[in-house]
Structure formats: C-alpha cells, structure tokens
Amino acid sequence: MEFSELIRTGQAQAELLRGPEMPPLRGTLCVTGHHLLLSPGPQATPDLWLLLLRSVDSIEKRVAGDAGTITLRCKDLRVLQLDIEGVEATLDIARSIEALSSLESVITSFPFFYRPKGLRLGEAWHFHPPERYYKRIARETRAWRLSEANEDFSLCPSYPRAVIVPRAVDDDALARSARFRQGGRFPVLSYYHAPRGTVLLRSSQPLTGRQKLRCAEDEELLRAVLAEARPGARGFIVDTRSAQAAKQARMTGGGTEAKAAYPGWKRLHRPLERGRPLQESFVRLMEACGDPEQSMDRWLSRLDGCRWLSHVKEALSTACLAAQGMEWEGACILVHGAEGTDSTLLVTSLAQLILDPLSRTMAGFQELIEREWIQHEAPIFLLFLDCVWQLGRQFPLSLEFGEGMLLALFDHSYASPFGTFLCNSEKERCLCEVRTRTHSLWSGLNQPKEQRKLRNPLYVPNPLAIWPSVEPQSLRLWQGLFLRWTHPPEPSEVAWEKVWQIATDQKTEGSQPTDSASEPQP
Amino acid sequence: MEHIRTTKVEQVKLLDRFSTSNKSLTGTLYLTATHLLFIDSHQKETWILHHHIALVEKLALTTSGCQCIRSDPVIQCKNFRTVHFIVPRERDCHDIYNSLLQLSKQAKYEDLYAFSYNPKQNDSERLRGWQLVALAEEYKRMGVPNSNWQLSDANRDYKICETYPRELYVPRIASKPIIVGSSKFRSKGRFPVLSYYHQNKEAAICRCSQPLSGFSARCLEDEHLLQAISKANPANRYMYVMDTRPRHRMQSWWATQKDIGRIIVRISSKIWNDEKIRESDGKKRLNAMANRAAGKGYENEDNYSNIRFQFVGIENIHVMRSSLQKLLEVNGTKGLSVSDFYSGLENAGWLRHIKAVMDAAIFLAKAIMVENASVLVHCSDGWDRTSQVCSLGSLLLDPYYRTIRGFMVLIEKDWISFGHKYSERCGHLDGDPKEVSPVFTQFLECVWHLTEQFPQGFEFNEAFLLQIHEHIHSCQFGNFIGNCQKEREELKLKEKTYSLWPFLLDDQEKYFNPLYSSTSQKLAALEPNTVSFNFKFWRNMYHQFDGTLHPRQSVFNIIMNMNEQNKQLQKDVKDLESQIKQHKNKQTDGVLTKELLNSVRPESPALKTSLCLKEQTLLPVNDALRTIEGSNPADNRYSEYADEFSKAEPAVVSSEYGVARMTC
C-alpha cells in the first residue's frame, strides 16, 4: 500500500501548543507515512518535534478566517493543539492524520520500518518465553512438562506454541480439554511457586452450557495438578466473575467447574470489572483529571464516582488472595474469568510480582509481561500497571524498575516504534513475522542511555513475598500517569534526580576509590 | 495516685482495630501515674501517656446472642492512636476504666506531666534550653527595629493586652495613645502589631483581632494605626486587610452589626479622604457605603486607594472540630471501601478546610512578593486562623522558617507568644469541650502538604512534624502549656518545666530531610499550587499507629543512610589523600600509593551490606513497623477472604452434594 495516497498535503506553517507548562513551537508542519513532524526552521534550534500517528486517538478540526486549528487527543493522554495557516492546508492535514492514524494493517505499521542505529534486528526478543520459563522450573520439579501440542496453533490461537502442563497428561487429553474451554484456553501453568511446591494456573471458562456438560480430560488435568503437588493437596479456582455472572454464562455456553466433577477444587468468586465498565471508569477518571479548576468537593466526588481506585483495590486483593493461597495454604490456584484473557492475566501476573522476587527485577518483569500479557492496548493493562505502581509505592526498595518503566510500558502499549506490543496473539505475531522484522521494545529500553529513566535507584533485592496493604488509605491516585500532562510535578522530578545522585554516589564511591584519590593533587 | 486502684493486670488482650477477625495480642497491662503500659508476649511495649487520652469508652459486647455492656476500655488518643483492651475480670476492667477516666482529665496545670517530668538536667542546662529560641533575636534577624518599625513598651506589664507578649513591634509613627486607643477598639485588646517583616520588600505582615461590636462611633486611633502601618511601607501606599473568616458567615453577621460595618467604612473612607478625591469617584463611594451599611459585602474596595479588603473563608474552630471528628469516624471504620473512603473524605470537608488555609497564606505571600503591599490579618480573636495564616505566609516567604531551628522559632513567635490557646485547643485540662479544636494540627498538615509539593524545600522531614504534634498534647514539656505568655509566666514554666526544642535538636538527625537543598534560589519563596489534586489524606498522621496501612519500606530512611555513608566515604577519601600526601613527602614512591588504595578496596563490600542491615537504625519513633520487609498477609484485609480457604470442605464430601449444589 502506498501511504502517499493518503497524504493530502506536504506541509504547512503551524504553531504547536503542548500544554500549560511547555513553550509553544512554531515551524513547518509535515505529514509522513507514520509521523507528524514539526520542523522549527533553519534559524531556530534544529530539534525536530515528532509524533507517531498511531498514537492519535481522536482529532477535532476548526477553521476560522484563513487559519485552522486541529486538536489531537493522544492515546498517551496528551492533548495537543495545532494552529495552522490556511484553511485548505488545515483540512488536508486533518484528513491525512485521520486516514493514517486509523490504519488497521499491522505489517504497514511503523515498527516494520523502524531501523534505529545501534540496534540489531532480532536482538532481545524473548523468542520462546514458555521454554525459557520451563527451564527454570525443571530445576525444581519433574511434575511438569513442556508440550508442543499447540505448535500449529490448532488447539488455541492465543496460546504460544509451547505450554507447560502436568507431566501425567498427554497431548490428546490437552486437545480435548482445549475443546471444552472457551477459545481453547485449557489450564496451563503460569507460575511455579518453588518454596511451597504449589502452582498458579490459568485458563478460560469451561463450556458447560445449559446441559452442564463435563469433560473427563479436563477433570483429569486438574486432578493431576493436585496429585503432582502433594498428596491431599487442595486447589482453589479463583473465578473473576461473580457467582451470579458465572451462572448466567451457562446460558451462552460457558459456565463454571462443577464441584462434583473436580474433587479437591473449590471455587471462590471475586468479581473484577473489565471491558466496558472499566473503560468508562478510566474515561471518567481522565475527565476528572482534566479539570484543574474544580473545587475540592467536586474532585473528591469525581474520584469516588469514577471507581478506578476501587478497581485497583479489587485487583490487588484478588491477586493477594491467590498468592496467599499458594504461600500460606500450600494450595494450587487456577484463575479464570470468561475468556481468560484480561482480568485473569491481571491476577496471575500480580500474584507473581507479590511472590516471586525474580519477577521484580528488570529482566524478570519484562519476561513476565511477555509470558502473561496478550493484549496490551486496553485499560486492563493500564490497571495492571497501576497496581504495580501501588506495589512499588508500598515497597519502594523491592522493584528493580521505577515509575519511568511503567510509564514507558503504558506509552509503548498504545503506539510504539517497537514490535513487542504488536498483534493480539502468538499466532498473529508469527504470521506477521514480528520477531524477525521489527525491533523488540526491550532492546530499546535496555540501552544504557535509557536506564536512568527506567530503573529504581533504591533497589535492594528482597527475597520475601511483598504483601501490600489494600486499605483505601494506602492506595493513591497515580498522579505521575493520570496528571502527567496537565499537572507536571516539576519539583519532585528535581528531587528524584537528587535521589539518583545520592544513590549513584553511593555505588561508585562504595565500590572503588575515586579518581581524585588515585591522583592526588600536587 | 489516689485514682489508681489496680496497677497491673495480666492476660489482657489488645485488639487490632482494623482486623475483622478480632486478631489480638495477649500481654500484661500496667497503670502508672503518668502512663498506661502494655507489654505483649513478644515483650513489645506500648506506652500511652494519660494526657494523650482523648476519650475512654466502654464497649457493648455481643457474646453468644446476649448483649451486655462490659467496661473493656476503648481508648482514643489525641495523637490518633486507638486501642481496645479486653480485660478478663470485670472488676479489673471497671477499675482501669475508672482510673483512666480520672487520669486523662486533670483539673489543674500543676498536675500535668511536665511538672513531674525529670530528664536529669541541672538548672542551668534547663535555662539554656529555654533560651535556645529567643524571639528578640528573631526580630533582629528580620531587620526590626529600623527606621519605620520600633519596639513598643506599651504592653510591658500586660496592661494593654493580656494575651499578647510583652514585647511588640509597631510602626515608629504610632504613638502610645494611638496604640492604647486602638487596643480598646479591638476584641481582647489585640490591636494591630507586627508579625513578620520582609526586609527586601520592606513590607510587613501584621495581625490583630476584629473591631469590637457595640461601638457606634469610629475609632480614630485605630484608623491612625492602620494608616501608620501602610505608611511604614515606603514601597507601596496601599495595604490589604485580610479577614480570614468566610464571607457568607460575615454577611449575616454584618447584617446584625451594622454599626461595625459603618466603622470599617469610615476607617477606609477616612484614609481614602486623605488621598485626592476625584469627583467621579464620589458616587461610587456612596454606593459602596450604602452596600456596606446594608451588610451586602465589599465588592467595591477598589474604590479605596489605601485599603483593600479580602475575605479568605476559613471556617471557625467548631466547624473544624466537627470536620476532624467526621474524618476520624470515616478512617476508623473497619472494612472501609474505596468509595466510602472518598465520599467520607468529601463529607468531612477536611481537605477543603486545609486548602482554604493554604489559599489564604498564598494570598498573603503574593501580596508581599508581587505587590510589595503590607497585610493586616485578623479573624475574630486573632489567635487561631490569624496564627495559621501569618505563620504559613511567613513560611512561604522566608526559607529560614523551613529549617529545623527556624520552624521552632516560627511556632514560638506566631503561635506561642501571640497567645494561641494551646491548653484550651488541645484540651490539656478538664475544661469546655467546645474550646477544643485542631487548629494547630491543620497548620502542621498544611506544612506537610508543602513538604510533599517541595521535597527539597524543607530541612526537616515528616517525622519532625509528627513529633511536634505528639508534644502539643503530651504536656511533657512546658512550651505548649497554658494559653498565653502571661499565664505561662504565672505558672513559672521556665523554672518548673523543660523546653521541648533542645530535645528535638539533640535528636535532629532523625528529622533531617536528605533531599533538602538550602541553596536553591528557586525555593527562596515558595509558590505552591493548590489545585485540588494536590491535597491528599495525611495517612502518616491520622494512621500513625496503624502500621499495617503504611508503606512497608521507607525511602527516607534508606536515603538518609546513603547520605551518611556518602559523607563517611568522602571523609575517608580525604583522610587517605592527606595520608598519601604525607607519605609522598617522605618518599616519592608510587607503589605505596597503590598499596594504600588497595587497602581500602576490601572494605567496600562490607559497607554495602551494612547499608541494608543498618536500615533500621535511623528510624523515627513509629517507623519500626513500616519497614517490615515483606510484611505479613495476615495483617491485611484480604486475609478475611482467606477465611474461605479454611471453610473448604474435605474433597470427599463435595462429591456427595455434587451437581445439586453447583450454584455455590
């Protein structure tokens, strides 16, 4: 496809307003296949301002006299205003942006064209996350095996080629179990909790339907999980829907595990909001955050009304419950909702951060995201990042990555020059050859120059589980994200710089003598 | 002593206030003359000062269906600790309950802890402690007396105003008869005096009380004094009069007090008359006067070239007291949902009040910084809201008040010396509960909000604020006892009690802010942003004893330690450098230098590990709990859900009920 067909005009003179705290930029505006650029002209600083068109969420245009204004709302929550000379130019640019920002095709997206200096294609891709993870757990237990039953994605298009399953269950049984689960997402291992020999599994809902169908292989799979863990081990199914909703799902072919069919397993219902209500909650929060003039009462009432922090609390509590089941009860945990692709992943990934010190390192966190998350472009991924931020606030020394990392993940999940967050399933990713034709986000983020933004200077490895407080008094609005563009917290950034300084002084001076000491002044 | 019948009770349970499963610690309860002490089975001690007890309640317990009132004491403290004891024998329970009722309320000052507290210092040490914060020096630091301001001896013997200090600074041109006359016109004799002088701007913050009601005549002396204040500022001829009370309250008040309205108008118009009257303004002035006489408000202040009135809307002590009460009811609720928390926060109005105080202080600071104008601040009596606004305003303007020592000076000046009624507002003695109000707590909270917004602007940290709050109620030191300087002198506090400040200074490494940047020019005058987003619930104050709600690790502590280590390392480097120099002087041999350096190296890993281990050594009082690495799920409320774990039926049974019980 030719982008040039979609570009109505080459360039125009414009002024860009980026919010109250930033000076306006003036120069030549230009639309390319993937970017909007503003070049300040030869006499000014040579800095080029660049916006990835994919990150445009919505566009408004207004014309008056012989000039026009375009307002861009971006997916990273920024609002930009462009004042453009010439009515025709304004309309052409607006149409070009509209057309280019809404392109659906993956393989024409920018990551397939992005070739930065210093990075090599194929670098830092976690080609086989389950395989890597399996190597780790194989050192601890023989009860699990790596199955390639899904090699051609015939069992489940949204699973990777290889999955970790109980050794006692063969591939045929997996295929049957997959047919009994929505979208083929049969129960697979998400995390092996070595200290207690227990496991965290995830799946989608069983397709019991009105007739209360059963599936022997599915039942056998879960029986094998308990048998492998330890004689008499118990299991808990954390269903992320209410009991009522789970029951209603039978009308549309879904359902829940029948008690009689899964001896040793007990269901716990912990309803978590997702999809539309979560999206609305997010939108209402953003509206509240966009109004600096409102009174205290109005602000508190909107903060209450949007319910975002309630969702944070529920997500964290449910993850803690799952983690507690493993750590304190020595039980196996299976998490699922309906499709098993949103709130399920929220719970399994948070539970791992709570229990597993490795997942709290920079590398471990990146692997965790690769392994657990399928769709990033949804408020549920943002909810996950918010929950991680809350963990980091309560345990400021225990995460190797800082707020900057979470913000970067948020930005890149919506629009990115890197390929990591492209596509919504492993199958698609393979079809598009994402891993060989685009750069991995991690290779970009792991460059030394990025580290100061992303790392937590105060990190000290903590081998213990981190149990957060989920009381409303302990949870805070993530200002660094929700108020990032409207209310930049400048003094605290300076303070953070000072923290870095103190921490790095510590490291350099603590580990080696300084230059001045080795070369004393005469 | 006569109130204590039982001094020791064993097998007492201390309930966790947020645990729904009634988690408790068992231990022994001791009752001493000054403290209640609980030692649990892990030998952890919980000390509660009797003076900190705000309320002792009996709890209605439901035991197997029948409800009976036991006297198990639930104790609410002024430092926001809440404890609930269960005492096995009803008789002991009753005794302790009654003793606490008596001990927590003292009838006379002499029974307060400060009069028996003995930190083993001799008289001269004690006296030196009291001299540590000297206000005379502080006024000198500000730059008064000078050609425009002088020290007045009018109140030397507290004859003009009992609640003011002896030494007061007034405009040089204000004669004694003017001061006396003005004091008669102002409530409690609190006439306009200097609170803070801004040396660069030559502008002043002054404070006073409201004009007295019942007068129908104007007070020329008061008008003169206001004029004198405005003339003492060579840079700007107009001044602001800030009434810190809400306008809507004042309007109804003015309606019943038209006389006063007229007096104020006359003051203003008198000054206005001194300026050149322009014909065209005459009509406007008449309108304004008509409005004022009808109590309709003050929109047309701008007509008066000398005085600009400003209402800033801080509510009175009663509103504040009930607001805090509502706040504490909300955050003390077991099983609080996010929604209940925020709607409770909204209904309590607490943060709205904090914002109002902050906005007032900002207005004051801007008037001086931007307009070079002097400001006269008053409320009703001029010892609550006026103290809040004057002290916060000075804190914004002058970085000295943001240091540990400067903050002590600020409290001594604007609060203690100008007669903030600590004993009544904190309920030190068994008195009128309507006089109790968290005015000073609000001031500390405003400062905390500023420290959050300007992490590098303050020499002290949050622990310092919490410690001061602890001691306004503890009555352990003499500083906050009594309601004004005269009363304090009569109580001979400087002879019989100790000052808090030297004790805080001895411990000051606990209170340092490691991020403090004393030289930053940007932070000379603070310009906080009071957009609503910036106001947060101060968990570390209102939940300071509820360890489970706090972050599990403290950034401040680790940075403090790193800073200490860095300093030590820098010192080591210097020492080594000078050693090298010495050696070099003796023998110019490079090999030796290398040897010396290598000898440092093995030490460094040890230093690094000690960093992690030493983390707890610099903790402020209550911080021990917050740094529990990893903590414990049983401390948290999701553990309730875990009750479902234990309820699980054995695997065999479930198959019997099977499909029929599918719905779960």
PDB file of C-alpha atoms in Angstrom, chain B residues 462-539:
ATOM      1  CA  GLU B 462       7.574  14.379  58.258  1.00  0.00           C
ATOM      2  CA  ALA B 463       8.784  12.758  61.476  1.00  0.00           C
ATOM      3  CA  PHE B 464       9.586  16.211  62.824  1.00  0.00           C
ATOM      4  CA  LEU B 465       6.019  17.394  62.261  1.00  0.00           C
ATOM      5  CA  LEU B 466       4.618  14.238  63.846  1.00  0.00           C
ATOM      6  CA  GLN B 467       6.885  14.643  66.848  1.00  0.00           C
ATOM      7  CA  ILE B 468       5.786  18.234  67.417  1.00  0.00           C
ATOM      8  CA  HIS B 469       2.183  17.134  67.128  1.00  0.00           C
ATOM      9  CA  GLU B 470       2.854  14.440  69.694  1.00  0.00           C
ATOM     10  CA  HIS B 471       4.115  17.026  72.167  1.00  0.00           C
ATOM     11  CA  ILE B 472       1.450  19.679  71.852  1.00  0.00           C
ATOM     12  CA  HIS B 473      -0.740  17.088  73.579  1.00  0.00           C
ATOM     13  CA  SER B 474       1.771  15.241  75.733  1.00  0.00           C
ATOM     14  CA  CYS B 475       2.232  18.055  78.279  1.00  0.00           C
ATOM     15  CA  GLN B 476       5.674  16.589  78.808  1.00  0.00           C
ATOM     16  CA  PHE B 477       7.369  19.905  78.068  1.00  0.00           C
ATOM     17  CA  GLY B 478       6.365  23.385  79.151  1.00  0.00           C
ATOM     18  CA  ASN B 479       6.201  25.085  75.738  1.00  0.00           C
ATOM     19  CA  PHE B 480       2.580  24.378  74.973  1.00  0.00           C
ATOM     20  CA  ILE B 481       1.135  24.569  78.451  1.00  0.00           C
ATOM     21  CA  GLY B 482      -1.156  27.498  79.183  1.00  0.00           C
ATOM     22  CA  ASN B 483      -2.937  29.824  76.805  1.00  0.00           C
ATOM     23  CA  CYS B 484      -0.748  32.923  76.682  1.00  0.00           C
ATOM     24  CA  GLN B 485       2.619  34.250  77.825  1.00  0.00           C
ATOM     25  CA  LYS B 486       1.220  35.941  80.921  1.00  0.00           C
ATOM     26  CA  GLU B 487      -0.299  32.716  82.120  1.00  0.00           C
ATOM     27  CA  ARG B 488       2.944  30.854  81.396  1.00  0.00           C
ATOM     28  CA  GLU B 489       4.924  33.311  83.466  1.00  0.00           C
ATOM     29  CA  GLU B 490       2.497  32.924  86.336  1.00  0.00           C
ATOM     30  CA  LEU B 491       2.920  29.160  86.130  1.00  0.00           C
ATOM     31  CA  LYS B 492       6.708  29.652  86.303  1.00  0.00           C
ATOM     32  CA  LEU B 493       7.074  27.190  83.465  1.00  0.00           C
ATOM     33  CA  LYS B 494      10.675  28.125  82.768  1.00  0.00           C
ATOM     34  CA  GLU B 495      11.614  27.223  86.312  1.00  0.00           C
ATOM     35  CA  LYS B 496       9.466  24.173  86.755  1.00  0.00           C
ATOM     36  CA  THR B 497       9.412  22.515  83.350  1.00  0.00           C
ATOM     37  CA  TYR B 498      11.677  21.865  80.353  1.00  0.00           C
ATOM     38  CA  SER B 499      11.558  23.191  76.820  1.00  0.00           C
ATOM     39  CA  LEU B 500      10.896  20.741  74.012  1.00  0.00           C
ATOM     40  CA  TRP B 501      13.234  22.328  71.464  1.00  0.00           C
ATOM     41  CA  PRO B 502      16.643  21.278  72.856  1.00  0.00           C
ATOM     42  CA  PHE B 503      15.416  17.686  72.980  1.00  0.00           C
ATOM     43  CA  LEU B 504      14.367  17.821  69.345  1.00  0.00           C
ATOM     44  CA  LEU B 505      17.681  19.405  68.393  1.00  0.00           C
ATOM     45  CA  ASP B 506      19.582  16.665  70.220  1.00  0.00           C
ATOM     46  CA  ASP B 507      17.773  14.172  68.016  1.00  0.00           C
ATOM     47  CA  GLN B 508      17.900  16.241  64.886  1.00  0.00           C
ATOM     48  CA  GLU B 509      19.487  13.635  62.661  1.00  0.00           C
ATOM     49  CA  LYS B 510      16.140  11.840  62.854  1.00  0.00           C
ATOM     50  CA  TYR B 511      14.388  14.862  61.468  1.00  0.00           C
ATOM     51  CA  PHE B 512      16.661  15.817  58.577  1.00  0.00           C
ATOM     52  CA  ASN B 513      15.327  15.743  55.071  1.00  0.00           C
ATOM     53  CA  PRO B 514      18.075  14.157  52.988  1.00  0.00           C
ATOM     54  CA  LEU B 515      16.852  15.895  49.846  1.00  0.00           C
ATOM     55  CA  TYR B 516      16.948  19.390  51.338  1.00  0.00           C
ATOM     56  CA  SER B 517      18.585  21.935  49.112  1.00  0.00           C
ATOM     57  CA  SER B 518      19.333  25.030  51.139  1.00  0.00           C
ATOM     58  CA  THR B 519      20.881  26.967  48.305  1.00  0.00           C
ATOM     59  CA  SER B 520      18.273  26.583  45.597  1.00  0.00           C
ATOM     60  CA  GLN B 521      17.277  30.076  44.506  1.00  0.00           C
ATOM     61  CA  LYS B 522      14.077  28.675  43.078  1.00  0.00           C
ATOM     62  CA  LEU B 523      12.966  27.672  46.543  1.00  0.00           C
ATOM     63  CA  ALA B 524      13.542  31.068  48.176  1.00  0.00           C
ATOM     64  CA  ALA B 525       9.858  31.935  48.160  1.00  0.00           C
ATOM     65  CA  LEU B 526       7.509  29.011  47.637  1.00  0.00           C
ATOM     66  CA  GLU B 527       4.616  29.302  45.240  1.00  0.00           C
ATOM     67  CA  PRO B 528       2.548  26.209  45.913  1.00  0.00           C
ATOM     68  CA  ASN B 529      -0.143  25.052  43.559  1.00  0.00           C
ATOM     69  CA  THR B 530      -3.416  24.490  45.388  1.00  0.00           C
ATOM     70  CA  VAL B 531      -5.223  22.694  42.623  1.00  0.00           C
ATOM     71  CA  SER B 532      -7.446  20.094  44.314  1.00  0.00           C
ATOM     72  CA  PHE B 533      -5.366  17.155  43.014  1.00  0.00           C
ATOM     73  CA  ASN B 534      -2.547  18.207  45.278  1.00  0.00           C
ATOM     74  CA  PHE B 535      -4.375  17.590  48.529  1.00  0.00           C
ATOM     75  CA  LYS B 536      -4.119  14.117  49.914  1.00  0.00           C
ATOM     76  CA  PHE B 537      -5.232  12.386  53.034  1.00  0.00           C
ATOM     77  CA  TRP B 538      -2.321  12.525  55.515  1.00  0.00           C
ATOM     78  CA  ARG B 539      -2.149   8.851  56.329  1.00  0.00           C
TER      79      ARG B 539
END
